[in-house]
mmCIF file of C-alpha atoms in Angstrom:
data_model
loop_
_atom_site.group_PDB
_atom_site.id
_atom_site.type_symbol
_atom_site.label_atom_id
_atom_site.label_comp_id
_atom_site.label_asym_id
_atom_site.label_seq_id
_atom_site.Cartn_x
_atom_site.Cartn_y
_atom_site.Cartn_z
ATOM 1 C CA ILE M 1 0.000 0.000 0.000
ATOM 2 C CA THR M 2 1.271 3.479 -0.833
ATOM 3 C CA TYR M 3 0.119 6.475 1.211
ATOM 4 C CA GLU M 4 0.384 10.122 0.212
ATOM 5 C CA ILE M 5 0.939 12.442 3.153
ATOM 6 C CA VAL M 6 0.858 16.239 3.317
ATOM 7 C CA LEU M 7 3.019 17.377 6.243
ATOM 8 C CA LEU M 8 2.229 20.955 7.333
ATOM 9 C CA ASN M 9 4.773 23.064 9.203
ATOM 10 C CA TRP M 10 2.935 26.011 10.794
ATOM 11 C CA GLU M 11 6.003 27.024 12.803
ATOM 12 C CA GLY M 12 8.515 29.746 11.953
ATOM 13 C CA GLN M 13 11.418 27.315 12.037
ATOM 14 C CA GLN M 14 12.474 24.452 9.855
ATOM 15 C CA HIS M 15 12.293 20.820 10.951
ATOM 16 C CA PRO M 16 14.594 18.012 9.806
ATOM 17 C CA TRP M 17 12.451 14.859 9.552
ATOM 18 C CA HIS M 18 13.754 11.286 9.518
ATOM 19 C CA ILE M 19 11.961 7.972 8.980
ATOM 20 C CA HIS M 20 13.254 4.555 10.012
ATOM 21 C CA GLY M 21 12.752 1.393 7.954
ATOM 22 C CA HIS M 22 11.538 3.066 4.758
ATOM 23 C CA SER M 23 12.372 5.702 2.218
ATOM 24 C CA LEU M 24 9.961 8.408 1.135
ATOM 25 C CA GLN M 25 9.238 9.799 -2.293
ATOM 26 C CA ILE M 26 8.971 13.583 -2.188
ATOM 27 C CA VAL M 27 6.370 14.546 -4.800
ATOM 28 C CA GLY M 28 5.622 18.168 -3.901
ATOM 29 C CA GLN M 29 6.131 21.106 -1.599
ATOM 30 C CA GLY M 30 4.859 24.608 -1.131
ATOM 31 C CA TRP M 31 4.273 27.524 1.196
ATOM 32 C CA LEU M 32 1.417 28.148 3.610
ATOM 33 C CA ASP M 33 1.823 31.843 2.861
ATOM 34 C CA PRO M 34 3.323 32.250 -0.634
ATOM 35 C CA VAL M 35 4.059 35.932 -0.006
ATOM 36 C CA ALA M 36 6.255 35.099 3.002
ATOM 37 C CA GLU M 37 8.230 32.158 1.556
ATOM 38 C CA TRP M 38 11.646 31.900 3.203
ATOM 39 C CA ARG M 39 10.636 34.870 5.372
ATOM 40 C CA LYS M 40 10.558 37.428 2.543
ATOM 41 C CA GLN M 41 7.741 39.051 4.505
ATOM 42 C CA ARG M 42 6.116 38.408 7.863
ATOM 43 C CA PHE M 43 4.001 35.232 7.855
ATOM 44 C CA ASN M 44 0.256 35.808 7.756
ATOM 45 C CA ALA M 45 -1.897 32.706 8.248
ATOM 46 C CA THR M 46 -4.920 34.403 6.701
ATOM 47 C CA ARG M 47 -3.171 34.237 3.297
ATOM 48 C CA PHE M 48 -3.261 30.429 3.443
ATOM 49 C CA ASP M 49 -6.136 29.187 1.329
ATOM 50 C CA PRO M 50 -6.543 25.398 1.517
ATOM 51 C CA LYS M 51 -8.741 25.528 -1.593
ATOM 52 C CA THR M 52 -5.869 26.783 -3.759
ATOM 53 C CA ALA M 53 -2.659 26.010 -1.839
ATOM 54 C CA PHE M 54 -2.440 22.470 -3.157
ATOM 55 C CA ASP M 55 -3.647 23.136 -6.730
ATOM 56 C CA HIS M 56 -0.171 22.744 -8.238
ATOM 57 C CA LEU M 57 0.341 19.268 -6.753
ATOM 58 C CA PRO M 58 0.033 16.160 -8.905
ATOM 59 C CA ASP M 59 -3.163 14.104 -8.783
ATOM 60 C CA HIS M 60 -2.723 11.774 -5.789
ATOM 61 C CA THR M 61 -4.496 8.952 -7.635
ATOM 62 C CA LYS M 62 -1.879 8.875 -10.416
ATOM 63 C CA PRO M 63 1.874 8.324 -10.615
ATOM 64 C CA ALA M 64 3.817 11.510 -9.892
ATOM 65 C CA PRO M 65 7.311 12.640 -10.768
ATOM 66 C CA VAL M 66 9.532 11.956 -7.782
ATOM 67 C CA LYS M 67 11.618 14.988 -6.791
ATOM 68 C CA ALA M 68 13.711 12.920 -4.360
ATOM 69 C CA GLN M 69 13.742 9.533 -2.648
ATOM 70 C CA VAL M 70 14.979 10.038 0.901
ATOM 71 C CA ASP M 71 14.825 8.889 4.509
ATOM 72 C CA THR M 72 15.519 12.428 5.784
ATOM 73 C CA PHE M 73 14.162 15.776 4.607
ATOM 74 C CA THR M 74 13.647 19.280 5.962
ATOM 75 C CA SER M 75 10.331 21.096 6.105
ATOM 76 C CA ALA M 76 10.907 24.831 5.685
ATOM 77 C CA PRO M 77 9.255 27.399 7.990
ATOM 78 C CA HIS M 78 5.531 27.852 7.229
ATOM 79 C CA SER M 79 5.538 25.266 4.464
ATOM 80 C CA PHE M 80 4.228 21.881 3.476
ATOM 81 C CA VAL M 81 5.893 18.795 2.033
ATOM 82 C CA VAL M 82 4.033 16.067 0.159
ATOM 83 C CA PHE M 83 5.517 12.592 0.267
ATOM 84 C CA ARG M 84 4.514 9.061 -0.601
ATOM 85 C CA LEU M 85 5.322 6.120 1.627
ATOM 86 C CA THR M 86 5.097 2.584 0.298
ATOM 87 C CA ALA M 87 4.425 0.515 3.415
ATOM 88 C CA ASP M 88 6.220 -2.692 2.464
ATOM 89 C CA ASN M 89 8.527 -3.307 5.447
ATOM 90 C CA PRO M 90 6.568 -4.831 8.373
ATOM 91 C CA GLY M 91 7.154 -3.452 11.831
ATOM 92 C CA ALA M 92 6.623 -0.355 13.941
ATOM 93 C CA TRP M 93 8.749 2.365 12.339
ATOM 94 C CA MET M 94 9.416 5.753 13.850
ATOM 95 C CA MET M 95 9.280 9.052 11.973
ATOM 96 C CA HIS M 96 10.472 12.059 13.949
ATOM 97 C CA CYS M 97 11.953 15.520 13.939
ATOM 98 C CA HIS M 98 15.724 15.198 14.302
ATOM 99 C CA MET M 99 15.841 18.051 16.817
ATOM 100 C CA ASP M 100 15.908 16.003 20.012
ATOM 101 C CA TYR M 101 13.954 18.478 22.118
ATOM 102 C CA HIS M 102 11.197 18.513 19.479
ATOM 103 C CA LEU M 103 11.006 14.717 19.541
ATOM 104 C CA GLU M 104 10.874 14.848 23.332
ATOM 105 C CA ALA M 105 7.972 17.320 23.059
ATOM 106 C CA GLY M 106 6.050 14.839 20.900
ATOM 107 C CA MET M 107 7.119 15.641 17.348
ATOM 108 C CA GLY M 108 7.235 12.041 16.230
ATOM 109 C CA MET M 109 4.987 9.212 15.155
ATOM 110 C CA LEU M 110 4.993 5.477 14.502
ATOM 111 C CA TRP M 111 4.052 3.853 11.223
ATOM 112 C CA SER M 112 2.552 0.465 12.011
ATOM 113 C CA VAL M 113 3.158 -1.639 8.901
ATOM 114 C CA GLU M 114 1.477 -5.033 9.139
ATOM 115 C CA GLU M 115 0.844 -8.081 6.990
ATOM 116 C CA ASP M 116 -2.680 -9.496 7.449
ATOM 117 C CA GLY M 117 -3.051 -7.514 10.680
ATOM 118 C CA LYS M 118 0.180 -8.873 12.194
ATOM 119 C CA TYR M 119 3.886 -8.199 12.205
ATOM 120 C CA SER M 120 6.020 -10.939 10.786
ATOM 121 C CA LEU M 121 7.955 -10.866 14.039
ATOM 122 C CA PRO M 122 7.909 -13.526 16.748
ATOM 123 C CA PRO M 123 5.923 -12.652 19.882
ATOM 124 C CA PRO M 124 7.830 -11.497 22.952
ATOM 125 C CA PRO M 125 8.951 -14.128 25.465
ATOM 126 C CA ASP M 126 6.312 -15.202 27.988
ATOM 127 C CA ASP M 127 8.214 -13.554 30.868
ATOM 128 C CA PHE M 128 8.398 -10.177 29.073
ATOM 129 C CA ARG M 129 7.033 -7.471 31.407
ATOM 130 C CA VAL M 130 4.227 -5.336 29.969
ATOM 131 C CA CYS M 131 3.021 -1.866 30.913
ATOM 132 C CA ASN M 132 5.870 -1.398 33.407
ATOM 133 C CA ARG M 133 4.067 -3.574 35.936
ATOM 134 C CA ASP M 134 4.542 -7.019 37.367
ATOM 135 C CA ALA M 135 2.359 -8.475 34.597
ATOM 136 C CA THR M 136 3.941 -10.565 31.885
ATOM 137 C CA TYR M 137 3.184 -11.053 28.207
ATOM 138 C CA ALA M 138 1.938 -14.597 28.972
ATOM 139 C CA ALA M 139 -0.537 -13.250 31.561
ATOM 140 C CA ALA M 140 -1.749 -10.503 29.223
ATOM 141 C CA ARG M 141 -2.161 -12.988 26.372
ATOM 142 C CA ALA M 142 -4.042 -15.395 28.602
ATOM 143 C CA LEU M 143 -6.303 -12.606 29.836
ATOM 144 C CA GLN M 144 -7.047 -11.556 26.286
ATOM 145 C CA GLU M 145 -7.799 -15.151 25.294
ATOM 146 C CA GLY M 146 -10.019 -15.550 28.351
ATOM 147 C CA THR M 147 -8.312 -18.734 29.523
ATOM 148 C CA ALA M 148 -8.486 -20.153 33.012
ATOM 149 C CA ALA M 149 -4.850 -19.174 33.603
ATOM 150 C CA ALA M 150 -5.758 -15.516 33.246
ATOM 151 C CA ARG M 151 -8.475 -15.641 35.883
ATOM 152 C CA GLY M 152 -5.875 -16.222 38.602
ATOM 153 C CA THR M 153 -3.422 -13.610 37.318
ATOM 154 C CA GLN M 154 -3.863 -9.993 38.247
ATOM 155 C CA LEU M 155 -2.523 -7.426 35.789
#
């Protein structure tokens, strides 16, 4: 499956983005305020018109010329970047701003890429602790399955 994502940067600073486990195809970019691109003038959010801002982008239902294939890119201040991600590498893959304090503040996400609703990874060991408690993966699995073993185990 290939997804097309429009990443908006409403902030007055640039952000270096990085994705793990995949590469992205950059297919477009633009400015939220075309008059203020690269800070030529003061940014004014009222000049952003979502009805016209994306008019120059290729049709998302058709193949698009790829400007770059990357695992890291920078979103300029008050801009947007359009990328396509082909989710073909199973696992939970992080995408985040490479400025550590931004990541710490929540500027990151996980792409959960599954095959038939599962990862092609083995389950954790039965004694693996879950939720930072005394519960184990085996107890959580048993509880979910509703087995007799779960009834005697408190999570």
